[in-house]
XYZ file of C-alpha atoms in Angstrom:
226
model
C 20.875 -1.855 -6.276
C 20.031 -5.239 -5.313
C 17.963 -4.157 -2.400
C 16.040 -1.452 -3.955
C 12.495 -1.756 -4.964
C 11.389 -1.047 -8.269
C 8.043 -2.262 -10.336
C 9.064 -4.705 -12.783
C 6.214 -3.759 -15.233
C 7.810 -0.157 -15.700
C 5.264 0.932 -18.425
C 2.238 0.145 -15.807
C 4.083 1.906 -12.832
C 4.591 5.378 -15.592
C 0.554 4.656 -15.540
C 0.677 4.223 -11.807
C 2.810 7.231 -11.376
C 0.519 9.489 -13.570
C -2.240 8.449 -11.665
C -1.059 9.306 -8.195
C -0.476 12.525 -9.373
C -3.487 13.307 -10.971
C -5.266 12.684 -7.460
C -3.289 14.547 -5.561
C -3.878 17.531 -7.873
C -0.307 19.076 -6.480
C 0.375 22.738 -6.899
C 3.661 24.996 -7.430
C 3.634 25.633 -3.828
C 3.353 22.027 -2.834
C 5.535 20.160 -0.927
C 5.310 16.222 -1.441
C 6.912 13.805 1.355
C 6.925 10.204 -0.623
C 7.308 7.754 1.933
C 8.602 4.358 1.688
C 9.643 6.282 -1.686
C 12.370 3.231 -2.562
C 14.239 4.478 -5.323
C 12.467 8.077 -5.740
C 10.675 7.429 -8.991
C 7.166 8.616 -7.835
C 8.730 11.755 -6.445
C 10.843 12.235 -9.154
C 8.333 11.911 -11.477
C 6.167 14.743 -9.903
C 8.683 16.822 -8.938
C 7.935 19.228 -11.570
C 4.730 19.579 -10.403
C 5.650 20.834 -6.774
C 7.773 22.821 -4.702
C 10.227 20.494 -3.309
C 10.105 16.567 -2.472
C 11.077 14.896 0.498
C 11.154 11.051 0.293
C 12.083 8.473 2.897
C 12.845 4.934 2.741
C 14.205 2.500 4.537
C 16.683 1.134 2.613
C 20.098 2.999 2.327
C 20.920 1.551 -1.254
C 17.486 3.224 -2.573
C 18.369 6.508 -1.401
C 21.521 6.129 -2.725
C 19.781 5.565 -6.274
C 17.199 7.979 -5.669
C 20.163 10.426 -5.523
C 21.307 9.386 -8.439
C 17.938 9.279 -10.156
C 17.857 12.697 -9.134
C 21.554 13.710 -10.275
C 21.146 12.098 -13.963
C 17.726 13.575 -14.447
C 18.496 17.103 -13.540
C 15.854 17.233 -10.980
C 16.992 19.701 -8.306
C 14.375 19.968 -5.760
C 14.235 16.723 -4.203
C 16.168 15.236 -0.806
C 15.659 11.583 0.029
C 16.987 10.286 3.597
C 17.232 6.929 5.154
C 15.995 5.465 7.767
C 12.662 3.501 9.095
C 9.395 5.711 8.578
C 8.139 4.963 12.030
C 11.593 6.400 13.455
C 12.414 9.544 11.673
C 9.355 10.698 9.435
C 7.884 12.868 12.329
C 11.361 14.578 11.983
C 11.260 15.134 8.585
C 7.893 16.663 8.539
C 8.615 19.535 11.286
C 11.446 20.519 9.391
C 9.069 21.723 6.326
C 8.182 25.251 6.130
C 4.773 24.776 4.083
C 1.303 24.942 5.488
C 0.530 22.900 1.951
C 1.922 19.332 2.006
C 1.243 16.300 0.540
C 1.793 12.770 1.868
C 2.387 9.821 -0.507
C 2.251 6.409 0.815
C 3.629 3.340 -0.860
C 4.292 0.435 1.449
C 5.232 -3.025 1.825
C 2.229 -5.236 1.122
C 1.275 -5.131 5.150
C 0.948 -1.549 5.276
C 2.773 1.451 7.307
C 3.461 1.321 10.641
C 1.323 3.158 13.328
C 3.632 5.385 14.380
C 4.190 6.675 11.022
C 0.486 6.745 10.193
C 0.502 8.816 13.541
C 3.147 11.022 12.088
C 1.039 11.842 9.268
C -2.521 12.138 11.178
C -0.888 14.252 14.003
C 0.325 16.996 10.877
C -2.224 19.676 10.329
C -0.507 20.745 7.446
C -1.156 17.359 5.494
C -4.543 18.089 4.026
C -4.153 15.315 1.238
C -2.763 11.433 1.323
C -2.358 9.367 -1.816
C -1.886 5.670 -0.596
C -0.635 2.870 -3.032
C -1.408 -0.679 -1.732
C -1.047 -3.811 -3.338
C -2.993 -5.788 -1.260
C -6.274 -3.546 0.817
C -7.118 -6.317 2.862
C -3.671 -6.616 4.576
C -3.387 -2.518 4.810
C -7.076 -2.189 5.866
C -5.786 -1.328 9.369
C -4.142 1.658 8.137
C -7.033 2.875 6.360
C -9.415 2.464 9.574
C -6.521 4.253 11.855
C -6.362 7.053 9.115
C -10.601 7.656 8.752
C -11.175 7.172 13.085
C -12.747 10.193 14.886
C -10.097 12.397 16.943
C -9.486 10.439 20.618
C -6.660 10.586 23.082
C -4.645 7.859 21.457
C -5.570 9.273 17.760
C -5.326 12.870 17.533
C -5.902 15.317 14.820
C -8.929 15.741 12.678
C -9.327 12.389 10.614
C -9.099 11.686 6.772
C -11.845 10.244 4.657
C -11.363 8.367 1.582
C -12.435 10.447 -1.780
C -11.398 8.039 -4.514
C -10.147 4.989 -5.200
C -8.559 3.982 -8.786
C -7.340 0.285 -9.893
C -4.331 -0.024 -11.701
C -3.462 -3.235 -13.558
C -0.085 -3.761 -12.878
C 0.075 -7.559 -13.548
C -1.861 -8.457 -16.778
C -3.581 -11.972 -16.575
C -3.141 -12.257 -12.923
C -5.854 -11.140 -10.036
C -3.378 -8.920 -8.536
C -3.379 -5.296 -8.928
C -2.629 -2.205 -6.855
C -4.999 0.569 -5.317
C -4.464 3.810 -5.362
C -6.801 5.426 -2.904
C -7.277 9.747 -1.846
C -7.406 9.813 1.237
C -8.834 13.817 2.262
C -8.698 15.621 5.959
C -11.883 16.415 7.050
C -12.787 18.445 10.090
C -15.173 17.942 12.889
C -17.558 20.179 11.617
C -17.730 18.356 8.434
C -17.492 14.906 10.078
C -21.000 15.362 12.211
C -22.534 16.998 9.006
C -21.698 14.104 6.901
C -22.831 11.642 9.645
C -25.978 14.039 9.725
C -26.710 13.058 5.794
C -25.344 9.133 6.700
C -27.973 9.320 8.675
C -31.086 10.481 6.806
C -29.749 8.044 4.071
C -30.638 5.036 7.065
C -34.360 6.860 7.025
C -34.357 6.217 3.362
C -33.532 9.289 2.213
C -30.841 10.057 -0.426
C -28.925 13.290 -0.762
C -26.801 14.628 -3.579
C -24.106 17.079 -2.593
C -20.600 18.280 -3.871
C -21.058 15.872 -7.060
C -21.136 13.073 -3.885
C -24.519 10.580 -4.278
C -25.367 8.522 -0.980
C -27.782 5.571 -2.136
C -29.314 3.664 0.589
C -29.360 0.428 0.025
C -30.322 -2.599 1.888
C -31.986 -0.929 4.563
C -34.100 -3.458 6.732
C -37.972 -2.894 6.424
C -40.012 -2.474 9.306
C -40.975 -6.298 9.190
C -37.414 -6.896 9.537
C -36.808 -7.931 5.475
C -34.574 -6.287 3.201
C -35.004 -4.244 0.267
């Protein structure tokens, strides 16, 4: 449909796709809510890998196509409804019966909407977030809202980013998209990792979990740099 979004470089996004996967390391048991999913392809794609998919977009002619994506592949386990993320994705994700989901995130170039980030954040259940951005700067927001310690106005136990992974999407140009893991991480394992942060800012550098903190720049005591 005219409307619908779809890479035009569609033997990068197979790359792309494969990629988001690959982070999310999905299981048989999984279920994967694709949001701003446009015409289902990154759903589709993985819904072999899963239990069932559950995309949302905000287009009605996308969903419509994602149903029929769905239809002429033979892929049975996948439902796609319309509507804006920020209005009905909190509904969507009370309606799952999994404790194991997985949120993937693949919005317009200035990022999700708070109260869909909120959505996500606020959902115990969501232990893993793959996020596709074309442009980081414009969705840095998003990622700050996502990685901020538990407050009134932010509940739930915050995500921390894991990995991030170019992909070239647009040969020749300096544009390319992100694909970043976002992972929940509790309180517990917030103030111990601010606990090793720290002892990195004495100089000191840990290795733990196959994860290296470096120090680096760290101001001397006469105030220069090293």
């Amino acid at each position: 449909s005219p409307q619908a979004f779809f890479q035009v470089n569609s033997e990068g996004a197979e790359i792309l796709y494969q990629c988001v996967g690959d982070l999310a390391e999905l299981g048989d048991k999984s279920t994967l809510v694709d949001v701003c999913c446009g015409t289902g392809t990154i759903g589709l794609c993985l819904a072999n890998r899963v239990k069932q998919v559950l995309g949302v977009e905000l287009v009605p002619e996308a969903v419509r196509d994602a149903r029929k994506n769905a239809e002429a592949n033979q892929v049975t386990n996948c439902s796609f409804f319309a509507g804006r993320a920020e209005n009905i994705l909190q509904d969507v994700l009370k309606d799952i019966d999994s404790k194991d989901i997985v949120a993937v995130v693949d919005p317009p170039r200035a990022g999700l909407h708070p109260k869909a980030l909120s959505a996500i954040r606020n959902n115990p259940y969501i232990k893993k977030l793959v996020y596709v951005s074309c442009d980081a700067k414009a969705a840095m927001k998003n990622f700050v809202d996502l990685c901020r310690p538990e407050s009134k106005t932010c509940k739930g136990d915050p995500f921390m980013p894991r990995k991030v992974v170019p992909v070239d999407l647009f040969p020749h140009t300096a544009g390319f998209e992100l694909v970043l893991l976002f992972q929940r991480i509790s309180t517990e394992e917030l103030k111990e990792y601010q606990a090793r942060a720290s002892d990195v800012g004495k100089g000191a550098t840990q290795v733990k979990d196959d994860e290296v903190i470096v120090a680096l720049d760290q101001p001397t005591e006469d105030g220069a740099e090293h």
